[in-house]
Amino acid sequence: DAGITQSPRHKVTETGTPVTLRCHQTENHRYMYWYRQDPGHGLRLIHYSYGVKDTDKGEVSDGYSVSRSKTEDFLLTLESATSSQTSVYFCAISEPKGLTDTQYFGPGTRLTVL
Amino acid sequence: EDQVTQSPEALRLQEGESSSLNCSYTVSGLRGLFWYRQDPGKGPEFLFTLYSAGEEKEKERLKATLTKKESFLHITAPKPEDSATYLCAVLSGGYQKVTFGTGTKLQVIP
């Protein structure tokens, strides 16, 4: 257990509605990530953060923004949700120490956009 | 572009029937290869990290091996509780870029 929680765990929303997902960690890890998981695509990186207020885009960042104002919280925002953003979203953390770059995942948020 | 391909997509085994899952990869500058287990409705659970060709790691009935082009996850005498989707991922590049395969869904029948 890497001390990662995600909220909400489930959400149903309508197209065009803004949505914010929260990832909270308790162990002061420097790196945090947001992934989405869809059948046939595996896990794909949306955005990641390498410190407070330091973020960068992943491979599927269009339509998403992130913020990290505190070490422990990493927020993912869908400014105007679309049906193509229906997915399971996972937060992950890592703390690279030499060769140890392992990412640990949270429990996920299932988002449905109607 | 980094690519990770896992095979087979699904595998059904009788309890005690050993087998292997394959993860082949194409990546520039491999820094590490990960194996995860994922149960339905849950996040991936870390199993192993392998860093260089020839490396092997074991955990209970699982053994992961790495070559320059692929990795194998060997499952010895599996039990029904080993049923899950097994994910392979590679770490490359100058930042924490991880590319995942689509997984192998393993079902172990009593």
Short mmCIF file of N, CA, C and O in Angstrom, two decimals, chain B:
data_model
loop_
_atom_site.label_atom_id
_atom_site.label_comp_id
_atom_site.label_asym_id
_atom_site.label_seq_id
_atom_site.Cartn_x
_atom_site.Cartn_y
_atom_site.Cartn_z
N GLU B 1 9.03 5.30 -31.52
CA GLU B 1 8.00 5.20 -30.50
C GLU B 1 8.11 3.85 -29.77
O GLU B 1 8.26 2.81 -30.39
N ASP B 2 8.06 3.93 -28.45
CA ASP B 2 8.17 2.71 -27.66
C ASP B 2 6.93 1.85 -27.81
O ASP B 2 5.81 2.38 -27.86
N GLN B 3 7.14 0.55 -27.90
CA GLN B 3 6.01 -0.37 -28.04
C GLN B 3 6.19 -1.57 -27.11
O GLN B 3 7.30 -2.08 -26.95
N VAL B 4 5.07 -2.01 -26.54
CA VAL B 4 5.06 -3.18 -25.68
C VAL B 4 3.92 -4.07 -26.12
O VAL B 4 2.77 -3.61 -26.20
N THR B 5 4.22 -5.32 -26.42
CA THR B 5 3.21 -6.27 -26.88
C THR B 5 3.19 -7.48 -25.96
O THR B 5 4.23 -8.12 -25.74
N GLN B 6 2.03 -7.79 -25.43
CA GLN B 6 1.90 -8.94 -24.54
C GLN B 6 1.11 -10.05 -25.20
O GLN B 6 0.15 -9.81 -25.93
N SER B 7 1.55 -11.28 -24.96
CA SER B 7 0.84 -12.43 -25.50
C SER B 7 0.90 -13.59 -24.51
O SER B 7 1.85 -13.69 -23.72
N PRO B 8 -0.13 -14.46 -24.52
CA PRO B 8 -1.38 -14.26 -25.25
C PRO B 8 -2.25 -13.20 -24.59
O PRO B 8 -1.93 -12.73 -23.50
N GLU B 9 -3.34 -12.82 -25.24
CA GLU B 9 -4.26 -11.86 -24.63
C GLU B 9 -4.98 -12.49 -23.44
O GLU B 9 -5.29 -11.81 -22.47
N ALA B 10 -5.28 -13.76 -23.57
CA ALA B 10 -5.96 -14.49 -22.50
C ALA B 10 -5.39 -15.89 -22.41
O ALA B 10 -4.98 -16.47 -23.43
N LEU B 11 -5.38 -16.42 -21.20
CA LEU B 11 -4.82 -17.74 -20.96
C LEU B 11 -5.64 -18.42 -19.88
O LEU B 11 -5.88 -17.85 -18.81
N ARG B 12 -6.04 -19.62 -20.19
CA ARG B 12 -6.82 -20.40 -19.24
C ARG B 12 -6.02 -21.63 -18.86
O ARG B 12 -5.62 -22.42 -19.74
N LEU B 13 -5.77 -21.80 -17.58
CA LEU B 13 -4.96 -22.92 -17.10
C LEU B 13 -5.71 -23.71 -16.05
O LEU B 13 -6.52 -23.16 -15.29
N GLN B 14 -5.42 -24.99 -16.00
CA GLN B 14 -5.90 -25.81 -14.89
C GLN B 14 -4.98 -25.54 -13.70
O GLN B 14 -3.79 -25.25 -13.85
N GLU B 15 -5.53 -25.65 -12.53
CA GLU B 15 -4.72 -25.49 -11.33
C GLU B 15 -3.55 -26.46 -11.39
O GLU B 15 -3.72 -27.65 -11.67
N GLY B 16 -2.33 -25.95 -11.15
CA GLY B 16 -1.13 -26.78 -11.19
C GLY B 16 -0.45 -26.84 -12.54
O GLY B 16 0.67 -27.36 -12.64
N GLU B 17 -1.10 -26.31 -13.57
CA GLU B 17 -0.54 -26.36 -14.93
C GLU B 17 0.35 -25.14 -15.16
O GLU B 17 -0.13 -24.03 -15.35
N SER B 18 1.62 -25.32 -15.19
CA SER B 18 2.58 -24.21 -15.34
C SER B 18 2.57 -23.65 -16.76
O SER B 18 2.32 -24.38 -17.73
N SER B 19 2.87 -22.37 -16.88
CA SER B 19 2.92 -21.74 -18.20
C SER B 19 3.72 -20.44 -18.11
O SER B 19 4.22 -20.06 -17.04
N SER B 20 3.84 -19.75 -19.25
CA SER B 20 4.57 -18.49 -19.31
C SER B 20 3.78 -17.45 -20.08
O SER B 20 3.10 -17.76 -21.05
N LEU B 21 3.90 -16.21 -19.63
CA LEU B 21 3.34 -15.05 -20.31
C LEU B 21 4.50 -14.30 -20.95
O LEU B 21 5.58 -14.16 -20.36
N ASN B 22 4.25 -13.74 -22.14
CA ASN B 22 5.31 -13.07 -22.87
C ASN B 22 5.07 -11.57 -22.97
O ASN B 22 3.93 -11.11 -23.10
N CYS B 23 6.15 -10.81 -22.90
CA CYS B 23 6.12 -9.37 -23.09
C CYS B 23 7.28 -9.01 -24.01
O CYS B 23 8.44 -9.10 -23.59
N SER B 24 6.98 -8.64 -25.23
CA SER B 24 8.05 -8.22 -26.15
C SER B 24 8.02 -6.70 -26.26
O SER B 24 6.94 -6.09 -26.21
N TYR B 25 9.17 -6.10 -26.38
CA TYR B 25 9.22 -4.64 -26.36
C TYR B 25 10.20 -4.09 -27.40
O TYR B 25 11.18 -4.72 -27.76
N THR B 26 9.88 -2.87 -27.84
CA THR B 26 10.77 -2.09 -28.68
C THR B 26 10.87 -0.73 -28.03
O THR B 26 9.88 0.00 -27.92
N VAL B 27 12.06 -0.39 -27.56
CA VAL B 27 12.22 0.85 -26.82
C VAL B 27 13.63 1.36 -27.01
O VAL B 27 14.57 0.60 -27.17
N SER B 28 13.75 2.67 -27.03
CA SER B 28 15.08 3.27 -27.10
C SER B 28 15.54 3.60 -25.69
O SER B 28 14.92 4.39 -25.01
N GLY B 29 16.58 2.96 -25.27
CA GLY B 29 17.11 3.26 -23.96
C GLY B 29 16.29 2.69 -22.82
O GLY B 29 15.74 3.43 -22.00
N LEU B 30 16.22 1.36 -22.75
CA LEU B 30 15.45 0.73 -21.67
C LEU B 30 16.11 1.03 -20.33
O LEU B 30 17.29 0.79 -20.12
N ARG B 31 15.31 1.51 -19.40
CA ARG B 31 15.81 1.75 -18.04
C ARG B 31 15.24 0.74 -17.05
O ARG B 31 15.78 0.59 -15.96
N GLY B 32 14.16 0.11 -17.45
CA GLY B 32 13.60 -0.90 -16.56
C GLY B 32 12.34 -1.48 -17.16
O GLY B 32 11.69 -0.85 -18.00
N LEU B 33 12.01 -2.71 -16.76
CA LEU B 33 10.79 -3.36 -17.20
C LEU B 33 10.04 -3.81 -15.96
O LEU B 33 10.62 -4.37 -15.04
N PHE B 34 8.73 -3.52 -15.94
CA PHE B 34 7.90 -3.81 -14.78
C PHE B 34 6.86 -4.87 -15.11
O PHE B 34 6.34 -4.91 -16.22
N TRP B 35 6.54 -5.66 -14.11
CA TRP B 35 5.38 -6.53 -14.17
C TRP B 35 4.43 -6.12 -13.04
O TRP B 35 4.86 -5.90 -11.89
N TYR B 36 3.14 -6.04 -13.40
CA TYR B 36 2.09 -5.73 -12.45
C TYR B 36 1.01 -6.80 -12.55
O TYR B 36 0.80 -7.39 -13.60
N ARG B 37 0.30 -6.95 -11.47
CA ARG B 37 -0.90 -7.77 -11.44
C ARG B 37 -2.08 -6.83 -11.21
O ARG B 37 -2.01 -5.93 -10.37
N GLN B 38 -3.17 -7.03 -11.95
CA GLN B 38 -4.35 -6.21 -11.77
C GLN B 38 -5.58 -7.08 -11.61
O GLN B 38 -5.92 -7.87 -12.50
N ASP B 39 -6.26 -6.92 -10.49
CA ASP B 39 -7.52 -7.61 -10.24
C ASP B 39 -8.67 -6.71 -10.69
O ASP B 39 -8.54 -5.48 -10.70
N PRO B 40 -9.80 -7.31 -11.06
CA PRO B 40 -10.94 -6.50 -11.56
C PRO B 40 -11.33 -5.41 -10.58
O PRO B 40 -11.47 -5.65 -9.38
N GLY B 41 -11.48 -4.20 -11.10
CA GLY B 41 -11.93 -3.08 -10.27
C GLY B 41 -10.87 -2.50 -9.36
O GLY B 41 -11.18 -1.66 -8.51
N LYS B 42 -9.62 -2.91 -9.54
CA LYS B 42 -8.55 -2.41 -8.69
C LYS B 42 -7.40 -1.83 -9.51
O LYS B 42 -7.32 -2.05 -10.72
N GLY B 43 -6.52 -1.11 -8.84
CA GLY B 43 -5.35 -0.59 -9.51
C GLY B 43 -4.28 -1.65 -9.67
O GLY B 43 -4.27 -2.66 -8.95
N PRO B 44 -3.37 -1.45 -10.61
CA PRO B 44 -2.27 -2.41 -10.78
C PRO B 44 -1.44 -2.53 -9.51
O PRO B 44 -1.14 -1.53 -8.86
N GLU B 45 -1.07 -3.76 -9.22
CA GLU B 45 -0.25 -4.06 -8.05
C GLU B 45 1.14 -4.46 -8.51
O GLU B 45 1.30 -5.38 -9.30
N PHE B 46 2.15 -3.77 -8.02
CA PHE B 46 3.52 -4.00 -8.45
C PHE B 46 3.98 -5.41 -8.08
O PHE B 46 3.77 -5.88 -6.96
N LEU B 47 4.65 -6.07 -9.04
CA LEU B 47 5.26 -7.38 -8.80
C LEU B 47 6.78 -7.32 -8.85
O LEU B 47 7.46 -7.67 -7.89
N PHE B 48 7.32 -6.92 -10.02
CA PHE B 48 8.77 -6.96 -10.23
C PHE B 48 9.25 -5.77 -11.05
O PHE B 48 8.51 -5.25 -11.87
N THR B 49 10.52 -5.43 -10.85
CA THR B 49 11.25 -4.56 -11.76
C THR B 49 12.50 -5.31 -12.21
O THR B 49 13.24 -5.86 -11.38
N LEU B 50 12.75 -5.32 -13.53
CA LEU B 50 13.95 -5.92 -14.09
C LEU B 50 14.72 -4.83 -14.83
O LEU B 50 14.11 -4.00 -15.52
N TYR B 51 16.03 -4.83 -14.70
CA TYR B 51 16.81 -3.72 -15.25
C TYR B 51 17.71 -4.12 -16.41
O TYR B 51 18.01 -3.26 -17.26
N SER B 52 18.18 -5.36 -16.45
CA SER B 52 19.13 -5.71 -17.49
C SER B 52 18.92 -7.14 -17.95
O SER B 52 18.41 -7.99 -17.19
N ALA B 53 19.33 -7.40 -19.20
CA ALA B 53 19.19 -8.74 -19.78
C ALA B 53 19.90 -9.76 -18.91
O ALA B 53 21.01 -9.53 -18.44
N GLY B 54 19.21 -10.88 -18.70
CA GLY B 54 19.76 -11.95 -17.88
C GLY B 54 19.26 -11.91 -16.44
O GLY B 54 19.41 -12.87 -15.69
N GLU B 55 18.64 -10.83 -16.07
CA GLU B 55 18.15 -10.69 -14.70
C GLU B 55 16.90 -11.53 -14.49
O GLU B 55 16.07 -11.66 -15.39
N GLU B 56 16.76 -12.11 -13.31
CA GLU B 56 15.59 -12.89 -12.94
C GLU B 56 15.15 -12.48 -11.54
O GLU B 56 15.98 -12.17 -10.69
N LYS B 57 13.83 -12.52 -11.32
CA LYS B 57 13.28 -12.25 -9.99
C LYS B 57 12.13 -13.21 -9.73
O LYS B 57 11.40 -13.55 -10.66
N GLU B 58 11.98 -13.59 -8.47
CA GLU B 58 10.95 -14.55 -8.11
C GLU B 58 10.13 -14.05 -6.94
O GLU B 58 10.64 -13.34 -6.05
N LYS B 59 8.87 -14.45 -6.95
CA LYS B 59 7.97 -14.15 -5.84
C LYS B 59 6.92 -15.24 -5.82
O LYS B 59 6.10 -15.34 -6.73
N GLU B 60 6.98 -16.06 -4.82
CA GLU B 60 6.05 -17.19 -4.67
C GLU B 60 6.06 -18.03 -5.95
O GLU B 60 7.10 -18.58 -6.32
N ARG B 61 4.95 -18.15 -6.64
CA ARG B 61 4.86 -19.00 -7.82
C ARG B 61 5.27 -18.28 -9.11
O ARG B 61 5.19 -18.84 -10.20
N LEU B 62 5.66 -17.04 -9.01
CA LEU B 62 5.98 -16.22 -10.17
C LEU B 62 7.49 -16.01 -10.30
O LEU B 62 8.18 -15.77 -9.32
N LYS B 63 7.94 -16.06 -11.56
CA LYS B 63 9.35 -15.79 -11.85
C LYS B 63 9.41 -14.97 -13.13
O LYS B 63 8.86 -15.38 -14.15
N ALA B 64 10.07 -13.82 -13.06
CA ALA B 64 10.19 -12.95 -14.22
C ALA B 64 11.63 -12.98 -14.73
O ALA B 64 12.58 -12.95 -13.94
N THR B 65 11.75 -13.04 -16.06
CA THR B 65 13.07 -13.03 -16.69
C THR B 65 13.09 -11.97 -17.78
O THR B 65 12.05 -11.55 -18.29
N LEU B 66 14.30 -11.53 -18.14
CA LEU B 66 14.44 -10.45 -19.10
C LEU B 66 15.56 -10.76 -20.10
O LEU B 66 16.65 -11.19 -19.70
N THR B 67 15.25 -10.56 -21.40
CA THR B 67 16.27 -10.60 -22.44
C THR B 67 16.31 -9.21 -23.10
O THR B 67 15.60 -8.30 -22.66
N LYS B 68 17.08 -9.07 -24.14
CA LYS B 68 17.19 -7.75 -24.79
C LYS B 68 15.94 -7.37 -25.57
O LYS B 68 15.77 -6.20 -25.92
N LYS B 69 15.07 -8.35 -25.84
CA LYS B 69 13.88 -8.04 -26.64
C LYS B 69 12.57 -8.40 -25.97
O LYS B 69 11.50 -7.98 -26.43
N GLU B 70 12.62 -9.20 -24.90
CA GLU B 70 11.39 -9.63 -24.29
C GLU B 70 11.58 -10.03 -22.84
O GLU B 70 12.70 -10.23 -22.36
N SER B 71 10.44 -10.16 -22.18
CA SER B 71 10.43 -10.64 -20.81
C SER B 71 9.37 -11.73 -20.70
O SER B 71 8.37 -11.71 -21.42
N PHE B 72 9.62 -12.67 -19.81
CA PHE B 72 8.66 -13.73 -19.56
C PHE B 72 8.28 -13.72 -18.09
O PHE B 72 9.11 -13.47 -17.21
N LEU B 73 7.00 -13.98 -17.86
CA LEU B 73 6.51 -14.19 -16.51
C LEU B 73 6.09 -15.66 -16.43
O LEU B 73 5.10 -16.06 -17.04
N HIS B 74 6.89 -16.44 -15.72
CA HIS B 74 6.63 -17.87 -15.57
C HIS B 74 5.77 -18.09 -14.34
O HIS B 74 6.08 -17.56 -13.25
N ILE B 75 4.73 -18.87 -14.52
CA ILE B 75 3.85 -19.19 -13.39
C ILE B 75 3.93 -20.70 -13.14
O ILE B 75 3.53 -21.48 -14.02
N THR B 76 4.43 -21.05 -11.99
CA THR B 76 4.64 -22.46 -11.65
C THR B 76 3.52 -22.95 -10.74
O THR B 76 3.22 -22.32 -9.72
N ALA B 77 2.88 -24.03 -11.16
CA ALA B 77 1.80 -24.64 -10.38
C ALA B 77 0.80 -23.61 -9.91
O ALA B 77 0.60 -23.40 -8.69
N PRO B 78 0.16 -22.89 -10.83
CA PRO B 78 -0.74 -21.81 -10.43
C PRO B 78 -1.95 -22.29 -9.64
O PRO B 78 -2.40 -23.44 -9.78
N LYS B 79 -2.45 -21.37 -8.83
CA LYS B 79 -3.66 -21.59 -8.05
C LYS B 79 -4.75 -20.64 -8.53
O LYS B 79 -4.44 -19.61 -9.16
N PRO B 80 -6.00 -20.94 -8.20
CA PRO B 80 -7.09 -20.03 -8.65
C PRO B 80 -6.88 -18.58 -8.23
O PRO B 80 -7.26 -17.67 -8.97
N GLU B 81 -6.25 -18.35 -7.10
CA GLU B 81 -6.03 -16.97 -6.65
C GLU B 81 -4.99 -16.22 -7.50
O GLU B 81 -4.81 -15.01 -7.33
N ASP B 82 -4.32 -16.92 -8.39
CA ASP B 82 -3.42 -16.26 -9.33
C ASP B 82 -4.17 -15.67 -10.52
O ASP B 82 -3.57 -14.97 -11.36
N SER B 83 -5.44 -15.94 -10.61
CA SER B 83 -6.26 -15.39 -11.70
C SER B 83 -6.28 -13.88 -11.60
O SER B 83 -6.61 -13.31 -10.56
N ALA B 84 -5.90 -13.22 -12.69
CA ALA B 84 -5.82 -11.75 -12.74
C ALA B 84 -5.34 -11.38 -14.13
O ALA B 84 -5.01 -12.24 -14.95
N THR B 85 -5.28 -10.08 -14.38
CA THR B 85 -4.63 -9.60 -15.59
C THR B 85 -3.21 -9.17 -15.23
O THR B 85 -3.01 -8.45 -14.25
N TYR B 86 -2.25 -9.63 -16.01
CA TYR B 86 -0.85 -9.32 -15.75
C TYR B 86 -0.37 -8.31 -16.80
O TYR B 86 -0.49 -8.54 -18.00
N LEU B 87 0.14 -7.19 -16.30
CA LEU B 87 0.57 -6.09 -17.16
C LEU B 87 2.09 -5.99 -17.17
O LEU B 87 2.75 -6.15 -16.14
N CYS B 88 2.61 -5.70 -18.34
CA CYS B 88 4.03 -5.45 -18.52
C CYS B 88 4.19 -3.99 -18.93
O CYS B 88 3.34 -3.44 -19.64
N ALA B 89 5.26 -3.36 -18.48
CA ALA B 89 5.52 -1.96 -18.83
C ALA B 89 7.02 -1.73 -18.90
O ALA B 89 7.78 -2.38 -18.20
N VAL B 90 7.41 -0.77 -19.75
CA VAL B 90 8.82 -0.43 -19.86
C VAL B 90 9.04 1.03 -19.51
O VAL B 90 8.21 1.89 -19.82
N LEU B 91 10.15 1.29 -18.88
CA LEU B 91 10.54 2.64 -18.51
C LEU B 91 11.70 3.06 -19.40
O LEU B 91 12.70 2.35 -19.51
N SER B 92 11.55 4.23 -20.02
CA SER B 92 12.61 4.71 -20.91
C SER B 92 12.66 6.22 -20.87
O SER B 92 11.80 6.87 -20.28
N GLY B 93 13.61 6.78 -21.53
CA GLY B 93 13.67 8.22 -21.69
C GLY B 93 14.24 8.95 -20.49
O GLY B 93 14.59 8.36 -19.48
N GLY B 94 14.30 10.27 -20.63
CA GLY B 94 14.92 11.09 -19.62
C GLY B 94 14.01 11.43 -18.46
O GLY B 94 14.45 11.90 -17.44
N TYR B 95 12.72 11.18 -18.61
CA TYR B 95 11.81 11.40 -17.49
C TYR B 95 11.09 10.10 -17.21
O TYR B 95 11.45 9.07 -17.73
N GLN B 96 10.10 10.15 -16.37
CA GLN B 96 9.45 8.91 -15.94
C GLN B 96 8.44 8.42 -16.96
O GLN B 96 7.27 8.27 -16.67
N LYS B 97 8.90 8.14 -18.17
CA LYS B 97 8.01 7.69 -19.24
C LYS B 97 7.87 6.18 -19.19
O LYS B 97 8.83 5.45 -19.39
N VAL B 98 6.65 5.74 -18.91
CA VAL B 98 6.36 4.32 -18.83
C VAL B 98 5.33 3.96 -19.90
O VAL B 98 4.31 4.62 -20.00
N THR B 99 5.64 2.95 -20.69
CA THR B 99 4.73 2.47 -21.73
C THR B 99 4.22 1.10 -21.32
O THR B 99 5.02 0.19 -21.04
N PHE B 100 2.90 0.94 -21.30
CA PHE B 100 2.28 -0.30 -20.87
C PHE B 100 1.82 -1.14 -22.04
O PHE B 100 1.40 -0.62 -23.08
N GLY B 101 1.87 -2.45 -21.85
CA GLY B 101 1.19 -3.36 -22.74
C GLY B 101 -0.28 -3.46 -22.35
O GLY B 101 -0.71 -2.89 -21.34
N THR B 102 -1.05 -4.19 -23.15
CA THR B 102 -2.49 -4.29 -22.89
C THR B 102 -2.84 -5.45 -21.96
O THR B 102 -4.00 -5.60 -21.59
N GLY B 103 -1.86 -6.25 -21.58
CA GLY B 103 -2.07 -7.25 -20.55
C GLY B 103 -2.42 -8.63 -21.05
O GLY B 103 -2.86 -8.82 -22.19
N THR B 104 -2.22 -9.61 -20.18
CA THR B 104 -2.66 -10.98 -20.39
C THR B 104 -3.62 -11.33 -19.26
O THR B 104 -3.26 -11.23 -18.09
N LYS B 105 -4.82 -11.72 -19.64
CA LYS B 105 -5.82 -12.11 -18.65
C LYS B 105 -5.68 -13.58 -18.37
O LYS B 105 -5.93 -14.43 -19.24
N LEU B 106 -5.29 -13.91 -17.15
CA LEU B 106 -5.06 -15.29 -16.75
C LEU B 106 -6.23 -15.79 -15.91
O LEU B 106 -6.64 -15.15 -14.96
N GLN B 107 -6.73 -16.96 -16.29
CA GLN B 107 -7.75 -17.62 -15.49
C GLN B 107 -7.23 -18.99 -15.10
O GLN B 107 -6.83 -19.78 -15.97
N VAL B 108 -7.22 -19.28 -13.82
CA VAL B 108 -6.78 -20.58 -13.32
C VAL B 108 -7.99 -21.30 -12.76
O VAL B 108 -8.64 -20.83 -11.82
N ILE B 109 -8.26 -22.46 -13.33
CA ILE B 109 -9.47 -23.21 -12.99
C ILE B 109 -9.15 -24.31 -11.99
O ILE B 109 -8.19 -25.04 -12.18
N PRO B 110 -9.96 -24.42 -10.93
CA PRO B 110 -9.68 -25.46 -9.91
C PRO B 110 -9.79 -26.86 -10.48
O PRO B 110 -10.57 -27.09 -11.39
#
